[in-house]
Every structure is written in C-alpha cells, then in structure tokens.
Amino acid sequence: MCIKKNYFLNKYIKSLKKDKNKLNLFENYTDNLMIKYHKKEISYLLLKKRLYVAKEFLLYCTNSNKSNSYQYYLDGYLWIYTNYKYYLKDFIYTCKLWNTHDLHIENIKIPKLVRPRCSHEILKNRVITILQNPNDKHLTQKYIIDAFIGYFHWVGIPTNVYCSFKNIKLVNNEYFFITHKYKFYLPNQVIKKVLK
Amino acid sequence: MIEIIKILNKNNISKKIFKQTFKTISPTATYILTKLNNNEKKSKSTSRILKRKKRPKSKEEVDKLFEDILPYIPGY
C-alpha cells in the first residue's frame, strides 16, 4: 500500500494510542485485512470502511470508566450506528478466531424505541434545570441528550449508549439527534443554548 | 339434535362453555360436545391490543412541548 493511502491508517493508530490492548488488537486486525487486500479478496474501499468501523468501535469502548464487557458496548454501539453491523461482523469474527473476545453480533436486532424509565414531569424539570444552567460542569453530554430526547420525544436511551453532541447535526437549519435508524428533531433555541 | 348443535355453533358456544353448564355430562351432552367448535370468540378485552411502534415526535409536537417550558427559561 502506498504512503498516501497509509495516511488514514496512521491517523487511526494515533487515536488508539492511549490503550495498548486495543491498539494491539487493531494492529493485528489491520495486518489480517492487509493480507486479504493483497490477495485481492477485498477491495480498498471495504478495507478502509472495515478499519474505520473497527477503530470507531474500539474508541467507543473507552466511553465509560467502568470495566464493562465488550458485548455491553457492542449492543450500545449498534443502537446508534445500526448500519455498521455489516462492516463490524468481520472484526467480531476475527476476535472470536483469536479467542480475544467472545462477542455475539447475530443476536443484535434493529433497535426498538422504548419509553424512558422516569416520568415526564421529572424529565421536564431536568430540561428546565439544564437550560437554566447550561454551563454547569457536572452536566455530561449524555445526560443532556437523555433528558432532551426523553422529554421531547418520550423515548429512553439505553444506559450502554454513549452519545455526544457529535450526534446532533444541522439539517436544513434544524437540529436533529441522528442515529442510523431514527432522526429526533430538537428545537434550535434549546440546542444553541447548550452548544454555546 | 342437529338443529341444537347448529344453534350452539351459531351463537359461538364453545366446548369449554358448554362443559361448564353441566355438572354431570350425559351421553347426549358428550355427543353434542364432539360436534361443537373448540374456538372461543375472543372478546375485545382479552384479544391482544396491537401496539403502535414508537417513533420520534413531529416538529409540531416538539415545539408545543418547548412552549410549555419557555416561561421557566431566562432570556426568552
């Protein structure tokens, strides 16, 4: 692979440098895919996509301080990024082959929306307090999004789903919290106040 | 006899309901039992209510909810 093409790979490795275990796993997986690529079993685009999704998943696993299992993170990751299931399959099977992680991807179905665990009144109070003190350092991005989606859409986000403001996108001058499967509209005034 | 069975079937009297009406079952009743339908017509309360799939709310609904909290937010 030429240097120009290798640029993205260095970027991926750099982002995983903090955790040696994950970096080793990623590098081994990269070698495995490179062999397949040189044998012309997979295309360059597929190689790039698989590596990108594997990297993103490994980064997603660092979201919590608790030592949760990879399966816990996998369920959460595919709740938001449902369409990446296809690209992630190969990584999961490779992990199984190496006996590094025993993960099950087949049983994970398309996420169904469920109601939040707390009442609408509690969520309303949460949204009000967030908007009254948007700069409060104790507020995490997940907590804010959980409250907004719960109050405005009456949908609960599972605890293993780690979402951030990255998932909120501007489409036609309107803000949406976007997953691969659903699009949640959020009022502009609310988001602008939080994103300040 | 055939007419009785026809009437019972017409009125959706199932085997289960028919059995409950007799303390001791006579040979005639057992004969009628064999001819009755086994299906009970489910009442609306017992039938499974089809749940609507949960979906994100529309822009109008969200804006309405936002208007509810507007008085509590400073600067609006």
mmCIF file of C-alpha atoms in Angstrom:
data_model
loop_
_atom_site.group_PDB
_atom_site.id
_atom_site.type_symbol
_atom_site.label_atom_id
_atom_site.label_comp_id
_atom_site.label_asym_id
_atom_site.label_seq_id
_atom_site.Cartn_x
_atom_site.Cartn_y
_atom_site.Cartn_z
ATOM 1 C CA MET A 1 0.000 0.000 0.000
ATOM 2 C CA CYS A 2 1.416 3.382 -0.928
ATOM 3 C CA ILE A 3 2.219 6.107 1.621
ATOM 4 C CA LYS A 4 -0.699 8.283 0.538
ATOM 5 C CA LYS A 5 -3.156 5.525 1.286
ATOM 6 C CA ASN A 6 -1.394 4.712 4.538
ATOM 7 C CA TYR A 7 -2.092 8.172 5.919
ATOM 8 C CA PHE A 8 -5.523 7.265 7.258
ATOM 9 C CA LEU A 9 -4.098 4.208 8.991
ATOM 10 C CA ASN A 10 -1.562 6.283 10.935
ATOM 11 C CA LYS A 11 -4.384 8.557 11.985
ATOM 12 C CA TYR A 12 -6.414 5.616 13.295
ATOM 13 C CA ILE A 13 -3.440 4.180 15.192
ATOM 14 C CA LYS A 14 -2.715 7.580 16.735
ATOM 15 C CA SER A 15 -6.265 7.844 18.061
ATOM 16 C CA LEU A 16 -5.949 4.430 19.766
ATOM 17 C CA LYS A 17 -2.521 5.016 21.304
ATOM 18 C CA LYS A 18 -3.891 5.529 24.818
ATOM 19 C CA ASP A 19 -4.961 1.918 25.259
ATOM 20 C CA LYS A 20 -2.267 -0.621 24.365
ATOM 21 C CA ASN A 21 -4.590 -3.629 24.349
ATOM 22 C CA LYS A 22 -6.934 -2.005 21.901
ATOM 23 C CA LEU A 23 -4.041 -0.751 19.800
ATOM 24 C CA ASN A 24 -2.552 -4.259 19.571
ATOM 25 C CA LEU A 25 -5.919 -5.696 18.644
ATOM 26 C CA PHE A 26 -6.386 -3.057 15.969
ATOM 27 C CA GLU A 27 -2.893 -3.530 14.532
ATOM 28 C CA ASN A 28 -3.326 -7.280 14.344
ATOM 29 C CA TYR A 29 -6.675 -6.823 12.665
ATOM 30 C CA THR A 30 -5.102 -4.376 10.211
ATOM 31 C CA ASP A 31 -2.423 -6.929 9.297
ATOM 32 C CA ASN A 32 -5.112 -9.540 8.806
ATOM 33 C CA LEU A 33 -7.078 -7.265 6.484
ATOM 34 C CA MET A 34 -3.937 -6.201 4.588
ATOM 35 C CA ILE A 35 -3.235 -9.833 3.725
ATOM 36 C CA LYS A 36 -6.770 -10.177 2.412
ATOM 37 C CA TYR A 37 -6.379 -6.950 0.462
ATOM 38 C CA HIS A 38 -3.109 -8.044 -1.157
ATOM 39 C CA LYS A 39 -4.690 -11.351 -2.069
ATOM 40 C CA LYS A 40 -7.412 -9.246 -3.699
ATOM 41 C CA GLU A 41 -10.094 -10.818 -1.557
ATOM 42 C CA ILE A 42 -11.417 -7.422 -0.503
ATOM 43 C CA SER A 43 -11.450 -4.033 -2.171
ATOM 44 C CA TYR A 44 -9.633 -0.965 -0.913
ATOM 45 C CA LEU A 45 -12.909 0.751 -0.018
ATOM 46 C CA LEU A 46 -14.109 -2.216 2.010
ATOM 47 C CA LEU A 47 -10.741 -2.391 3.791
ATOM 48 C CA LYS A 48 -10.954 1.272 4.678
ATOM 49 C CA LYS A 49 -14.551 1.043 5.866
ATOM 50 C CA ARG A 50 -13.898 -2.055 7.996
ATOM 51 C CA LEU A 51 -10.889 -0.453 9.631
ATOM 52 C CA TYR A 52 -12.779 2.776 10.253
ATOM 53 C CA VAL A 53 -15.709 0.996 11.900
ATOM 54 C CA ALA A 54 -13.409 -1.219 13.992
ATOM 55 C CA LYS A 55 -11.486 1.848 15.157
ATOM 56 C CA GLU A 56 -14.680 3.713 15.988
ATOM 57 C CA PHE A 57 -15.991 0.733 17.946
ATOM 58 C CA LEU A 58 -12.761 0.407 19.944
ATOM 59 C CA LEU A 59 -12.855 4.118 20.720
ATOM 60 C CA TYR A 60 -16.492 3.762 21.765
ATOM 61 C CA CYS A 61 -15.438 1.095 24.279
ATOM 62 C CA THR A 62 -13.404 3.687 26.180
ATOM 63 C CA ASN A 63 -16.500 5.759 26.935
ATOM 64 C CA SER A 64 -17.011 4.555 30.475
ATOM 65 C CA ASN A 65 -14.631 4.226 33.408
ATOM 66 C CA LYS A 66 -16.322 1.004 34.422
ATOM 67 C CA SER A 67 -14.810 -2.176 33.031
ATOM 68 C CA ASN A 68 -17.860 -3.320 31.138
ATOM 69 C CA SER A 69 -17.706 -6.198 28.707
ATOM 70 C CA TYR A 70 -17.209 -5.604 25.000
ATOM 71 C CA GLN A 71 -20.632 -7.155 24.396
ATOM 72 C CA TYR A 72 -22.184 -4.397 26.532
ATOM 73 C CA TYR A 73 -20.543 -1.766 24.363
ATOM 74 C CA LEU A 74 -21.334 -3.607 21.148
ATOM 75 C CA ASP A 75 -25.075 -3.560 21.914
ATOM 76 C CA GLY A 76 -24.899 0.146 22.671
ATOM 77 C CA TYR A 77 -22.769 0.959 19.633
ATOM 78 C CA LEU A 78 -25.159 -0.754 17.248
ATOM 79 C CA TRP A 79 -28.111 1.095 18.821
ATOM 80 C CA ILE A 80 -26.804 4.304 17.281
ATOM 81 C CA TYR A 81 -24.786 3.000 14.354
ATOM 82 C CA THR A 82 -27.106 0.221 13.212
ATOM 83 C CA ASN A 83 -25.845 0.216 9.635
ATOM 84 C CA TYR A 84 -22.270 -0.573 10.696
ATOM 85 C CA LYS A 85 -23.289 -4.092 11.700
ATOM 86 C CA TYR A 86 -22.244 -5.411 8.299
ATOM 87 C CA TYR A 87 -18.755 -3.890 8.464
ATOM 88 C CA LEU A 88 -18.241 -4.847 12.101
ATOM 89 C CA LYS A 89 -19.084 -8.516 11.543
ATOM 90 C CA ASP A 90 -15.660 -9.331 10.158
ATOM 91 C CA PHE A 91 -13.913 -7.740 13.136
ATOM 92 C CA ILE A 92 -16.095 -9.656 15.589
ATOM 93 C CA TYR A 93 -15.461 -12.988 13.839
ATOM 94 C CA THR A 94 -11.722 -12.298 13.794
ATOM 95 C CA CYS A 95 -11.782 -11.578 17.537
ATOM 96 C CA LYS A 96 -13.574 -14.882 18.025
ATOM 97 C CA LEU A 97 -10.953 -16.722 15.972
ATOM 98 C CA TRP A 98 -8.147 -15.262 18.077
ATOM 99 C CA ASN A 99 -10.102 -16.010 21.274
ATOM 100 C CA THR A 100 -9.573 -12.436 22.419
ATOM 101 C CA HIS A 101 -13.253 -11.588 22.886
ATOM 102 C CA ASP A 102 -16.290 -13.807 22.659
ATOM 103 C CA LEU A 103 -18.785 -11.465 21.049
ATOM 104 C CA HIS A 104 -22.157 -12.193 19.505
ATOM 105 C CA ILE A 105 -23.338 -9.902 16.782
ATOM 106 C CA GLU A 106 -26.005 -12.042 15.127
ATOM 107 C CA ASN A 107 -28.480 -11.715 18.003
ATOM 108 C CA ILE A 108 -28.426 -7.929 17.938
ATOM 109 C CA LYS A 109 -31.576 -6.725 16.217
ATOM 110 C CA ILE A 110 -32.659 -3.351 14.873
ATOM 111 C CA PRO A 111 -33.310 -1.173 17.934
ATOM 112 C CA LYS A 112 -36.881 -0.523 19.007
ATOM 113 C CA LEU A 113 -37.720 2.670 20.765
ATOM 114 C CA VAL A 114 -38.988 2.379 24.324
ATOM 115 C CA ARG A 115 -40.364 4.850 26.839
ATOM 116 C CA PRO A 116 -37.994 6.409 29.393
ATOM 117 C CA ARG A 117 -37.682 4.995 32.910
ATOM 118 C CA CYS A 118 -38.666 8.198 34.691
ATOM 119 C CA SER A 119 -41.800 10.308 34.474
ATOM 120 C CA HIS A 120 -42.417 13.114 32.020
ATOM 121 C CA GLU A 121 -42.559 15.608 34.877
ATOM 122 C CA ILE A 122 -39.062 14.639 36.101
ATOM 123 C CA LEU A 123 -37.703 14.930 32.568
ATOM 124 C CA LYS A 124 -39.352 18.325 32.175
ATOM 125 C CA ASN A 125 -37.644 19.550 35.363
ATOM 126 C CA ARG A 126 -34.332 18.186 34.112
ATOM 127 C CA VAL A 127 -34.637 20.039 30.809
ATOM 128 C CA ILE A 128 -35.540 23.259 32.647
ATOM 129 C CA THR A 129 -32.545 22.998 35.007
ATOM 130 C CA ILE A 130 -30.233 22.221 32.077
ATOM 131 C CA LEU A 131 -31.461 25.277 30.185
ATOM 132 C CA GLN A 132 -31.234 27.470 33.286
ATOM 133 C CA ASN A 133 -27.603 26.443 33.900
ATOM 134 C CA PRO A 134 -26.264 25.226 30.561
ATOM 135 C CA ASN A 135 -22.640 25.849 31.607
ATOM 136 C CA ASP A 136 -22.797 23.616 34.684
ATOM 137 C CA LYS A 137 -19.656 21.455 34.631
ATOM 138 C CA HIS A 138 -21.441 18.497 36.187
ATOM 139 C CA LEU A 139 -23.662 18.056 33.170
ATOM 140 C CA THR A 140 -22.436 15.390 30.805
ATOM 141 C CA GLN A 141 -23.366 15.376 27.137
ATOM 142 C CA LYS A 142 -25.129 12.035 27.555
ATOM 143 C CA TYR A 143 -27.188 13.336 30.470
ATOM 144 C CA ILE A 144 -28.280 16.356 28.426
ATOM 145 C CA ILE A 145 -29.219 14.315 25.363
ATOM 146 C CA ASP A 146 -31.023 11.720 27.530
ATOM 147 C CA ALA A 147 -33.142 14.471 29.083
ATOM 148 C CA PHE A 148 -33.912 16.178 25.762
ATOM 149 C CA ILE A 149 -34.865 13.010 23.909
ATOM 150 C CA GLY A 150 -36.852 11.789 26.910
ATOM 151 C CA TYR A 151 -38.817 14.990 27.322
ATOM 152 C CA PHE A 152 -39.355 15.994 23.698
ATOM 153 C CA HIS A 153 -39.808 12.527 22.173
ATOM 154 C CA TRP A 154 -40.737 10.342 25.171
ATOM 155 C CA VAL A 155 -38.002 7.904 24.240
ATOM 156 C CA GLY A 156 -35.457 6.418 26.613
ATOM 157 C CA ILE A 157 -31.861 5.993 25.513
ATOM 158 C CA PRO A 158 -30.350 2.765 26.921
ATOM 159 C CA THR A 159 -27.568 3.116 29.507
ATOM 160 C CA ASN A 160 -24.988 1.436 27.276
ATOM 161 C CA VAL A 161 -25.499 4.011 24.523
ATOM 162 C CA TYR A 162 -22.901 6.741 24.807
ATOM 163 C CA CYS A 163 -23.946 9.666 22.679
ATOM 164 C CA SER A 164 -22.424 13.115 22.442
ATOM 165 C CA PHE A 165 -23.061 16.410 20.704
ATOM 166 C CA LYS A 166 -21.320 14.863 17.680
ATOM 167 C CA ASN A 167 -24.566 13.000 17.046
ATOM 168 C CA ILE A 168 -26.510 16.275 16.826
ATOM 169 C CA LYS A 169 -26.422 17.585 13.293
ATOM 170 C CA LEU A 170 -27.748 20.591 11.458
ATOM 171 C CA VAL A 171 -30.041 19.645 8.574
ATOM 172 C CA ASN A 172 -31.795 22.456 6.660
ATOM 173 C CA ASN A 173 -31.261 24.896 9.546
ATOM 174 C CA GLU A 174 -32.839 22.470 12.018
ATOM 175 C CA TYR A 175 -31.047 20.432 14.634
ATOM 176 C CA PHE A 176 -31.520 16.676 14.799
ATOM 177 C CA PHE A 177 -30.151 13.988 17.048
ATOM 178 C CA ILE A 178 -29.315 11.391 14.443
ATOM 179 C CA THR A 179 -28.905 7.646 14.733
ATOM 180 C CA HIS A 180 -28.687 5.382 11.691
ATOM 181 C CA LYS A 181 -32.307 4.392 12.157
ATOM 182 C CA TYR A 182 -34.053 7.429 13.641
ATOM 183 C CA LYS A 183 -33.977 11.207 13.450
ATOM 184 C CA PHE A 184 -35.065 13.210 16.504
ATOM 185 C CA TYR A 185 -35.917 16.839 15.944
ATOM 186 C CA LEU A 186 -34.712 19.257 18.646
ATOM 187 C CA PRO A 187 -35.680 22.948 18.832
ATOM 188 C CA ASN A 188 -32.950 25.349 17.654
ATOM 189 C CA GLN A 189 -33.145 27.567 20.757
ATOM 190 C CA VAL A 190 -32.540 24.602 23.048
ATOM 191 C CA ILE A 191 -29.512 23.311 21.176
ATOM 192 C CA LYS A 192 -27.947 26.723 20.654
ATOM 193 C CA LYS A 193 -28.122 27.346 24.389
ATOM 194 C CA VAL A 194 -26.341 24.071 25.168
ATOM 195 C CA LEU A 195 -23.780 24.201 22.365
ATOM 196 C CA LYS A 196 -22.542 27.677 23.383
ATOM 197 C CA MET B 1 -80.270 -32.692 17.735
ATOM 198 C CA ILE B 2 -78.568 -31.341 14.616
ATOM 199 C CA GLU B 3 -80.553 -28.139 14.964
ATOM 200 C CA ILE B 4 -79.444 -27.712 18.577
ATOM 201 C CA ILE B 5 -75.796 -28.116 17.515
ATOM 202 C CA LYS B 6 -76.321 -25.583 14.705
ATOM 203 C CA ILE B 7 -77.807 -23.046 17.128
ATOM 204 C CA LEU B 8 -74.984 -23.565 19.619
ATOM 205 C CA ASN B 9 -72.349 -23.112 16.914
ATOM 206 C CA LYS B 10 -74.136 -20.061 15.554
ATOM 207 C CA ASN B 11 -74.010 -18.434 18.983
ATOM 208 C CA ASN B 12 -70.304 -19.226 19.382
ATOM 209 C CA ILE B 13 -70.815 -21.623 22.269
ATOM 210 C CA SER B 14 -67.507 -23.436 22.551
ATOM 211 C CA LYS B 15 -66.770 -26.829 24.115
ATOM 212 C CA LYS B 16 -65.394 -25.116 27.171
ATOM 213 C CA ILE B 17 -68.516 -23.025 27.791
ATOM 214 C CA PHE B 18 -70.786 -25.988 27.111
ATOM 215 C CA LYS B 19 -68.900 -28.156 29.616
ATOM 216 C CA GLN B 20 -69.194 -25.512 32.307
ATOM 217 C CA THR B 21 -73.006 -25.518 32.099
ATOM 218 C CA PHE B 22 -73.333 -29.198 33.102
ATOM 219 C CA LYS B 23 -72.315 -30.750 36.392
ATOM 220 C CA THR B 24 -72.647 -34.314 35.103
ATOM 221 C CA ILE B 25 -72.327 -34.910 31.394
ATOM 222 C CA SER B 26 -74.928 -37.221 29.853
ATOM 223 C CA PRO B 27 -74.293 -39.293 26.679
ATOM 224 C CA THR B 28 -76.331 -36.749 24.665
ATOM 225 C CA ALA B 29 -74.224 -33.909 26.006
ATOM 226 C CA THR B 30 -70.987 -35.750 25.195
ATOM 227 C CA TYR B 31 -72.265 -36.266 21.642
ATOM 228 C CA ILE B 32 -73.039 -32.542 21.306
ATOM 229 C CA LEU B 33 -69.598 -31.762 22.735
ATOM 230 C CA THR B 34 -67.904 -33.656 19.901
ATOM 231 C CA LYS B 35 -69.776 -31.583 17.343
ATOM 232 C CA LEU B 36 -69.075 -28.171 18.843
ATOM 233 C CA ASN B 37 -66.285 -25.837 17.785
ATOM 234 C CA ASN B 38 -63.274 -25.558 20.006
ATOM 235 C CA ASN B 39 -62.576 -21.930 19.196
ATOM 236 C CA GLU B 40 -63.781 -19.320 21.552
ATOM 237 C CA LYS B 41 -64.554 -15.979 20.085
ATOM 238 C CA LYS B 42 -62.195 -13.630 21.833
ATOM 239 C CA SER B 43 -63.736 -10.585 23.392
ATOM 240 C CA LYS B 44 -62.117 -7.230 22.763
ATOM 241 C CA SER B 45 -60.704 -7.056 26.265
ATOM 242 C CA THR B 46 -58.917 -10.412 26.006
ATOM 243 C CA SER B 47 -57.580 -10.033 22.489
ATOM 244 C CA ARG B 48 -54.084 -8.673 22.219
ATOM 245 C CA ILE B 49 -54.122 -4.977 21.585
ATOM 246 C CA LEU B 50 -51.780 -4.134 18.758
ATOM 247 C CA LYS B 51 -49.287 -1.604 19.972
ATOM 248 C CA ARG B 52 -48.179 1.188 17.723
ATOM 249 C CA LYS B 53 -44.488 1.324 17.028
ATOM 250 C CA LYS B 54 -42.816 4.110 18.941
ATOM 251 C CA ARG B 55 -41.493 6.812 16.672
ATOM 252 C CA PRO B 56 -39.805 10.175 17.162
ATOM 253 C CA LYS B 57 -42.323 13.003 17.548
ATOM 254 C CA SER B 58 -43.003 15.505 14.806
ATOM 255 C CA LYS B 59 -41.651 19.043 14.768
ATOM 256 C CA GLU B 60 -45.048 20.500 15.754
ATOM 257 C CA GLU B 61 -45.356 18.236 18.789
ATOM 258 C CA VAL B 62 -41.810 19.032 19.932
ATOM 259 C CA ASP B 63 -42.376 22.779 19.508
ATOM 260 C CA LYS B 64 -45.546 22.512 21.603
ATOM 261 C CA LEU B 65 -43.598 20.837 24.407
ATOM 262 C CA PHE B 66 -40.929 23.515 24.120
ATOM 263 C CA GLU B 67 -43.561 26.242 24.524
ATOM 264 C CA ASP B 68 -44.591 24.607 27.825
ATOM 265 C CA ILE B 69 -41.145 25.165 29.336
ATOM 266 C CA LEU B 70 -40.465 28.583 27.778
ATOM 267 C CA PRO B 71 -41.702 30.608 30.822
ATOM 268 C CA TYR B 72 -39.138 28.883 33.064
ATOM 269 C CA ILE B 73 -36.131 29.715 30.890
ATOM 270 C CA PRO B 74 -34.475 33.101 31.345
ATOM 271 C CA GLY B 75 -33.872 35.128 28.202
ATOM 272 C CA TYR B 76 -36.998 34.091 26.282
#
